[in-house]
GROMACS .gro file of C-alpha atoms in nm:
model
  341
    1MET     CA    1   2.716  -3.339   0.799
    2THR     CA    2   2.809  -3.370   0.434
    3GLN     CA    3   3.089  -3.143   0.317
    4ASP     CA    4   2.962  -3.079  -0.035
    5THR     CA    5   2.736  -2.779   0.029
    6ARG     CA    6   2.703  -2.422  -0.101
    7GLY     CA    7   2.805  -2.288   0.238
    8LYS     CA    8   2.696  -2.288   0.598
    9VAL     CA    9   2.418  -2.057   0.721
   10LEU     CA   10   2.325  -1.964   1.077
   11LEU     CA   11   1.947  -1.913   1.054
   12THR     CA   12   1.794  -1.745   1.361
   13GLY     CA   13   1.425  -1.791   1.436
   14ILE     CA   14   1.407  -2.119   1.242
   15SER     CA   15   1.095  -2.238   1.425
   16GLY     CA   16   0.882  -1.943   1.309
   17PHE     CA   17   0.648  -1.912   1.009
   18ILE     CA   18   0.912  -1.744   0.789
   19GLY     CA   19   1.207  -1.930   0.942
   20LEU     CA   20   1.075  -2.277   0.858
   21HIS     CA   21   1.016  -2.185   0.494
   22CYS     CA   22   1.362  -2.027   0.470
   23ALA     CA   23   1.520  -2.339   0.620
   24LYS     CA   24   1.337  -2.559   0.369
   25GLU     CA   25   1.452  -2.342   0.077
   26ALA     CA   26   1.813  -2.317   0.201
   27LEU     CA   27   1.844  -2.693   0.257
   28GLU     CA   28   1.688  -2.769  -0.081
   29GLN     CA   29   1.927  -2.523  -0.247
   30GLY     CA   30   2.225  -2.710  -0.103
   31PHE     CA   31   2.318  -2.502   0.203
   32GLU     CA   32   2.413  -2.642   0.543
   33VAL     CA   33   2.185  -2.482   0.805
   34VAL     CA   34   2.241  -2.417   1.175
   35GLY     CA   35   1.901  -2.316   1.313
   36SER     CA   36   1.869  -2.119   1.635
   37VAL     CA   37   1.603  -2.234   1.881
   38ARG     CA   38   1.545  -2.189   2.252
   39SER     CA   39   1.506  -2.553   2.356
   40GLU     CA   40   1.564  -2.915   2.256
   41ALA     CA   41   1.188  -2.962   2.222
   42LYS     CA   42   1.191  -2.695   1.950
   43GLU     CA   43   1.478  -2.877   1.773
   44ASN     CA   44   1.268  -3.192   1.749
   45GLU     CA   45   0.962  -2.996   1.636
   46VAL     CA   46   1.153  -2.814   1.360
   47ARG     CA   47   1.320  -3.131   1.230
   48ALA     CA   48   0.989  -3.322   1.231
   49THR     CA   49   0.809  -3.036   1.054
   50LEU     CA   50   1.071  -3.014   0.779
   51GLU     CA   51   1.083  -3.391   0.733
   52ALA     CA   52   0.702  -3.400   0.709
   53ALA     CA   53   0.743  -3.148   0.422
   54SER     CA   54   0.981  -3.397   0.249
   55VAL     CA   55   1.295  -3.196   0.331
   56ASP     CA   56   1.624  -3.384   0.375
   57THR     CA   57   1.755  -3.266   0.714
   58ALA     CA   58   2.098  -3.431   0.696
   59ASN     CA   59   2.259  -3.086   0.669
   60LEU     CA   60   2.057  -2.937   0.956
   61SER     CA   61   2.190  -2.876   1.307
   62PHE     CA   62   2.088  -2.648   1.593
   63ALA     CA   63   2.216  -2.384   1.832
   64HIS     CA   64   2.041  -2.246   2.141
   65LEU     CA   65   2.031  -1.864   2.128
   66ASP     CA   66   1.838  -1.584   2.293
   67LEU     CA   67   1.802  -1.236   2.142
   68THR     CA   68   1.867  -1.077   2.481
   69SER     CA   69   2.175  -1.279   2.582
   70ASP     CA   70   2.530  -1.296   2.443
   71LYS     CA   71   2.555  -1.663   2.532
   72GLY     CA   72   2.633  -1.896   2.243
   73TRP     CA   73   2.629  -1.649   1.953
   74ASP     CA   74   3.000  -1.665   1.866
   75GLU     CA   75   2.999  -2.045   1.890
   76ALA     CA   76   2.689  -2.070   1.671
   77ALA     CA   77   2.838  -1.845   1.402
   78ALA     CA   78   3.182  -2.011   1.405
   79GLY     CA   79   3.252  -2.177   1.071
   80CYS     CA   80   2.950  -2.017   0.904
   81ASP     CA   81   2.971  -1.844   0.567
   82TYR     CA   82   2.641  -1.657   0.610
   83ILE     CA   83   2.390  -1.549   0.872
   84MET     CA   84   2.018  -1.517   0.802
   85HIS     CA   85   1.874  -1.321   1.094
   86ILE     CA   86   1.498  -1.365   1.099
   87ALA     CA   87   1.425  -1.387   1.472
   88SER     CA   88   1.241  -1.084   1.615
   89PRO     CA   89   0.941  -1.043   1.846
   90PHE     CA   90   0.621  -0.991   1.644
   91THR     CA   91   0.275  -0.901   1.761
   92ILE     CA   92   0.038  -0.641   1.622
   93ALA     CA   93  -0.063  -0.555   1.977
   94ASN     CA   94   0.142  -0.285   2.145
   95PRO     CA   95   0.319  -0.440   2.449
   96LYS     CA   96   0.275  -0.289   2.796
   97THR     CA   97   0.618  -0.129   2.764
   98GLU     CA   98   0.801  -0.052   2.439
   99ASP     CA   99   1.124  -0.209   2.562
  100GLU     CA  100   0.964  -0.556   2.570
  101MET     CA  101   0.969  -0.553   2.190
  102ILE     CA  102   1.237  -0.296   2.100
  103ILE     CA  103   1.526  -0.430   2.311
  104PRO     CA  104   1.516  -0.789   2.174
  105ALA     CA  105   1.472  -0.659   1.817
  106VAL     CA  106   1.765  -0.415   1.828
  107GLN     CA  107   1.996  -0.625   2.045
  108GLY     CA  108   1.923  -0.939   1.844
  109SER     CA  109   2.025  -0.768   1.519
  110LEU     CA  110   2.346  -0.638   1.675
  111ARG     CA  111   2.430  -0.976   1.829
  112ALA     CA  112   2.388  -1.142   1.488
  113LEU     CA  113   2.614  -0.884   1.322
  114ARG     CA  114   2.879  -0.894   1.594
  115ALA     CA  115   2.887  -1.274   1.584
  116GLY     CA  116   2.911  -1.259   1.205
  117LYS     CA  117   3.201  -1.020   1.218
  118ALA     CA  118   3.384  -1.231   1.478
  119ALA     CA  119   3.331  -1.546   1.269
  120GLY     CA  120   3.437  -1.380   0.944
  121VAL     CA  121   3.109  -1.452   0.763
  122LYS     CA  122   3.072  -1.320   0.408
  123ARG     CA  123   2.724  -1.176   0.440
  124VAL     CA  124   2.435  -1.122   0.680
  125VAL     CA  125   2.081  -1.123   0.544
  126LEU     CA  126   1.856  -0.940   0.791
  127THR     CA  127   1.477  -0.962   0.788
  128SER     CA  128   1.323  -0.619   0.845
  129SER     CA  129   0.981  -0.502   0.721
  130ILE     CA  130   0.822  -0.254   0.481
  131LEU     CA  131   0.702  -0.088   0.803
  132SER     CA  132   1.051   0.059   0.838
  133MET     CA  133   0.986   0.245   0.510
  134MET     CA  134   0.614   0.328   0.515
  135GLY     CA  135   0.621   0.567   0.808
  136THR     CA  136   0.299   0.757   0.847
  137MET     CA  137   0.230   0.781   0.473
  138LYS     CA  138  -0.131   0.703   0.390
  139THR     CA  139  -0.125   0.707   0.009
  140GLY     CA  140   0.135   0.707  -0.266
  141THR     CA  141   0.439   0.485  -0.319
  142PHE     CA  142   0.729   0.408  -0.086
  143GLY     CA  143   1.065   0.259  -0.179
  144PRO     CA  144   1.407   0.157  -0.042
  145ASP     CA  145   1.507   0.522   0.009
  146ASN     CA  146   1.220   0.587   0.252
  147TRP     CA  147   1.260   0.561   0.629
  148THR     CA  148   0.999   0.563   0.904
  149ASP     CA  149   1.039   0.839   1.164
  150THR     CA  150   1.069   0.653   1.495
  151ASN     CA  151   0.982   0.970   1.685
  152SER     CA  152   0.631   0.969   1.541
  153THR     CA  153   0.356   0.905   1.794
  154GLU     CA  154   0.138   0.752   1.520
  155ILE     CA  155   0.341   0.435   1.461
  156SER     CA  156   0.298   0.105   1.646
  157THR     CA  157   0.563  -0.035   1.879
  158TYR     CA  158   0.627  -0.316   1.630
  159THR     CA  159   0.691  -0.066   1.350
  160LYS     CA  160   0.927   0.124   1.577
  161SER     CA  161   1.110  -0.195   1.678
  162LYS     CA  162   1.168  -0.305   1.317
  163THR     CA  163   1.286   0.041   1.212
  164LEU     CA  164   1.524   0.082   1.506
  165ALA     CA  165   1.663  -0.271   1.457
  166GLU     CA  166   1.731  -0.207   1.090
  167ARG     CA  167   1.883   0.136   1.156
  168ALA     CA  168   2.112  -0.018   1.419
  169ALA     CA  169   2.225  -0.277   1.165
  170TRP     CA  170   2.317  -0.020   0.900
  171GLU     CA  171   2.491   0.195   1.162
  172PHE     CA  172   2.693  -0.109   1.272
  173MET     CA  173   2.797  -0.168   0.910
  174ASP     CA  174   2.918   0.194   0.889
  175THR     CA  175   3.172   0.114   1.162
  176LEU     CA  176   3.340  -0.152   0.946
  177SER     CA  177   3.630   0.000   0.757
  178ASP     CA  178   3.777  -0.300   0.574
  179GLU     CA  179   3.695  -0.311   0.200
  180ASN     CA  180   3.655  -0.688   0.226
  181ALA     CA  181   3.441  -0.666   0.538
  182MET     CA  182   3.122  -0.857   0.594
  183GLU     CA  183   2.828  -0.752   0.373
  184LEU     CA  184   2.469  -0.675   0.470
  185VAL     CA  185   2.149  -0.724   0.273
  186VAL     CA  186   1.817  -0.630   0.434
  187VAL     CA  187   1.495  -0.796   0.317
  188ASN     CA  188   1.182  -0.589   0.385
  189PRO     CA  189   0.869  -0.806   0.355
  190GLY     CA  190   0.514  -0.681   0.326
  191GLY     CA  191   0.234  -0.858   0.512
  192VAL     CA  192   0.334  -1.225   0.498
  193PHE     CA  193   0.072  -1.476   0.384
  194GLY     CA  194   0.083  -1.833   0.251
  195PRO     CA  195   0.047  -2.178   0.404
  196PRO     CA  196   0.249  -2.266   0.714
  197LEU     CA  197   0.492  -2.559   0.693
  198GLY     CA  198   0.382  -2.700   1.026
  199LYS     CA  199   0.057  -2.712   1.221
  200ASN     CA  200   0.105  -2.386   1.410
  201ILE     CA  201  -0.149  -2.118   1.318
  202THR     CA  202  -0.089  -1.887   1.615
  203GLY     CA  203   0.113  -1.631   1.413
  204GLN     CA  204  -0.047  -1.296   1.329
  205THR     CA  205  -0.136  -1.375   0.966
  206MET     CA  206  -0.267  -1.720   1.046
  207ALA     CA  207  -0.463  -1.588   1.345
  208LEU     CA  208  -0.621  -1.314   1.130
  209THR     CA  209  -0.721  -1.568   0.861
  210ASP     CA  210  -0.852  -1.805   1.129
  211GLN     CA  211  -1.072  -1.530   1.277
  212MET     CA  212  -1.203  -1.430   0.933
  213LEU     CA  213  -1.291  -1.790   0.844
  214ARG     CA  214  -1.468  -1.841   1.178
  215GLY     CA  215  -1.676  -1.525   1.125
  216LYS     CA  216  -1.520  -1.362   1.431
  217LEU     CA  217  -1.453  -1.032   1.248
  218PRO     CA  218  -1.792  -0.884   1.157
  219MET     CA  219  -1.628  -0.562   1.033
  220LEU     CA  220  -1.281  -0.492   0.897
  221PRO     CA  221  -1.069  -0.176   0.933
  222ASN     CA  222  -0.993   0.031   0.623
  223ILE     CA  223  -0.630  -0.077   0.584
  224ALA     CA  224  -0.445  -0.184   0.268
  225PHE     CA  225  -0.074  -0.262   0.227
  226PRO     CA  226   0.153  -0.466  -0.002
  227MET     CA  227   0.186  -0.834   0.088
  228VAL     CA  228   0.408  -1.131   0.006
  229ASP     CA  229   0.371  -1.508  -0.001
  230VAL     CA  230   0.599  -1.677   0.253
  231ARG     CA  231   0.723  -1.920  -0.016
  232ASP     CA  232   0.833  -1.633  -0.243
  233LEU     CA  233   0.988  -1.460   0.058
  234ALA     CA  234   1.195  -1.769   0.139
  235VAL     CA  235   1.325  -1.786  -0.219
  236LEU     CA  236   1.431  -1.422  -0.196
  237HIS     CA  237   1.607  -1.472   0.139
  238VAL     CA  238   1.814  -1.760   0.004
  239LYS     CA  239   1.898  -1.577  -0.319
  240ALA     CA  240   2.004  -1.277  -0.108
  241LEU     CA  241   2.279  -1.490   0.052
  242THR     CA  242   2.484  -1.502  -0.268
  243GLU     CA  243   2.349  -1.250  -0.521
  244THR     CA  244   2.648  -1.019  -0.574
  245SER     CA  245   2.450  -0.712  -0.679
  246ALA     CA  246   2.231  -0.729  -0.366
  247LYS     CA  247   2.520  -0.614  -0.146
  248GLY     CA  248   2.427  -0.317   0.072
  249LYS     CA  249   2.066  -0.305  -0.049
  250ARG     CA  250   1.727  -0.284   0.117
  251VAL     CA  251   1.513  -0.534  -0.073
  252ILE     CA  252   1.135  -0.490  -0.079
  253ALA     CA  253   0.966  -0.830  -0.077
  254ALA     CA  254   0.603  -0.755  -0.156
  255THR     CA  255   0.342  -0.703  -0.421
  256SER     CA  256   0.360  -0.356  -0.574
  257ASP     CA  257  -0.012  -0.300  -0.521
  258PRO     CA  258  -0.175  -0.279  -0.178
  259ILE     CA  259  -0.415  -0.552  -0.065
  260SER     CA  260  -0.690  -0.456   0.179
  261PHE     CA  261  -0.840  -0.666   0.456
  262ILE     CA  262  -1.171  -0.641   0.269
  263GLN     CA  263  -1.011  -0.775  -0.052
  264MET     CA  264  -0.870  -1.067   0.148
  265ALA     CA  265  -1.214  -1.145   0.288
  266GLN     CA  266  -1.367  -1.125  -0.059
  267VAL     CA  267  -1.114  -1.374  -0.198
  268MET     CA  268  -1.210  -1.617   0.079
  269LYS     CA  269  -1.582  -1.564   0.011
  270ASP     CA  270  -1.521  -1.628  -0.358
  271GLN     CA  271  -1.358  -1.957  -0.256
  272GLY     CA  272  -1.686  -2.055  -0.094
  273TYR     CA  273  -1.599  -1.982   0.269
  274LYS     CA  274  -1.902  -1.849   0.457
  275GLY     CA  275  -1.730  -1.692   0.760
  276PRO     CA  276  -1.550  -1.384   0.624
  277SER     CA  277  -1.729  -1.049   0.634
  278THR     CA  278  -1.654  -0.774   0.382
  279ARG     CA  279  -1.817  -0.496   0.585
  280LYS     CA  280  -1.594  -0.197   0.641
  281ALA     CA  281  -1.568  -0.078   1.000
  282PRO     CA  282  -1.621   0.295   1.052
  283ASP     CA  283  -1.296   0.461   1.165
  284PHE     CA  284  -1.441   0.557   1.502
  285VAL     CA  285  -1.491   0.188   1.589
  286LEU     CA  286  -1.116   0.115   1.570
  287LYS     CA  287  -1.032   0.442   1.745
  288PHE     CA  288  -1.273   0.363   2.026
  289THR     CA  289  -1.159   0.001   2.057
  290ALA     CA  290  -0.797   0.123   2.071
  291LEU     CA  291  -0.871   0.295   2.400
  292PHE     CA  292  -0.880  -0.044   2.576
  293ASP     CA  293  -0.746  -0.299   2.324
  294ARG     CA  294  -0.368  -0.310   2.260
  295GLU     CA  295  -0.408  -0.489   1.926
  296ALA     CA  296  -0.647  -0.223   1.796
  297LYS     CA  297  -0.410   0.046   1.920
  298GLY     CA  298  -0.127  -0.123   1.730
  299MET     CA  299  -0.328  -0.094   1.406
  300LEU     CA  300  -0.433   0.270   1.450
  301GLY     CA  301  -0.135   0.409   1.260
  302MET     CA  302  -0.233   0.201   0.956
  303LEU     CA  303  -0.594   0.322   0.945
  304ASN     CA  304  -0.691   0.448   0.596
  305MET     CA  305  -0.353   0.339   0.464
  306ASN     CA  306  -0.346   0.251   0.094
  307LEU     CA  307   0.019   0.239  -0.007
  308SER     CA  308   0.200   0.093  -0.308
  309ALA     CA  309   0.558  -0.038  -0.306
  310ASN     CA  310   0.830   0.039  -0.558
  311THR     CA  311   0.962  -0.314  -0.620
  312SER     CA  312   1.156  -0.237  -0.939
  313ALA     CA  313   1.496  -0.291  -0.773
  314THR     CA  314   1.390  -0.631  -0.634
  315LYS     CA  315   1.278  -0.746  -0.978
  316GLU     CA  316   1.592  -0.610  -1.140
  317VAL     CA  317   1.842  -0.761  -0.894
  318PHE     CA  318   1.674  -1.098  -0.843
  319GLY     CA  319   1.457  -1.144  -1.151
  320TRP     CA  320   1.181  -1.189  -0.896
  321THR     CA  321   0.817  -1.245  -0.992
  322PRO     CA  322   0.600  -1.301  -0.684
  323ARG     CA  323   0.287  -1.511  -0.714
  324ALA     CA  324  -0.050  -1.336  -0.732
  325ALA     CA  325  -0.198  -1.218  -0.402
  326VAL     CA  326  -0.521  -1.407  -0.475
  327GLU     CA  327  -0.334  -1.739  -0.494
  328SER     CA  328  -0.153  -1.666  -0.169
  329ILE     CA  329  -0.472  -1.573   0.018
  330GLN     CA  330  -0.652  -1.881  -0.116
  331ASP     CA  331  -0.368  -2.111  -0.010
  332THR     CA  332  -0.357  -1.947   0.334
  333ALA     CA  333  -0.731  -1.993   0.384
  334ASP     CA  334  -0.721  -2.357   0.274
  335ALA     CA  335  -0.423  -2.433   0.502
  336VAL     CA  336  -0.580  -2.263   0.804
  337ARG     CA  337  -0.917  -2.434   0.749
  338ALA     CA  338  -0.742  -2.772   0.731
  339LEU     CA  339  -0.571  -2.704   1.066
  340GLN     CA  340  -0.873  -2.561   1.248
  341HIS     CA  341  -1.010  -2.771   1.533
   0.00000   0.00000   0.00000
């Protein structure tokens, strides 16, 4: 490891779609990165993926952590200046039991914060979601002051898990009394699009794009929400490590305007792809499918959603200008098509 860096970051979930991009950005911005993985095979995969993307991995090392176990967290955080906690279970489909998703999400956030406190880190940057703000709103604009009601029966398990994990993090911070105590910044991304760094297209966004391109989705549900390009999201995460005025803030990382599934499909059609359909599915189709399909059930709460995001604070604090949604969707489609077998 070279000593001349901007600080050392424990980055959980480094092997994921967002994690890889954040690792690339952090290393390129001069940070030393300790990435959490579950196995040595994942270490090799992450290093190879970053090196294939022309990233110098001299300042990259690894720790083996699990969201549901205390083992290794304090050791991984020791000597770190920052923690970027990205790891969290993510599927649109509702799991068989809520706890499968909620327990790792909440406990993982608390383990990251406890390890940070024990190691004396300056700041934790936690990845949440705009879902923790949108609640059951269907139209209008949400912002950092909004919170999703986790008692609502209309929200998906994933939405509940992200909201509870973020709430637990803020409540943990309320227990810290020292003026110079560790700081927290929460980044709340919209739907995350953009090209993957590696060859893995099994994530939710990639899988959705893959199905659209293959013509596997003859009709699309009437859902629209703000989105973000993974490359812009990574920039924001790394800036959030050191931006003084971000302390204690919930940062919306998304376009202000909602983007619908049908708009996404239209962008791909305009690119010349033949597979995507722009037909809107009648509401009853999703409601009926939800009776026996967990993924459809997970999307029910978002049906007829058309929400905008108040991103003024993000732009003000970070001087952030995200790339256009059209560019992000086009790049996603091209990347997925190139990786399709």
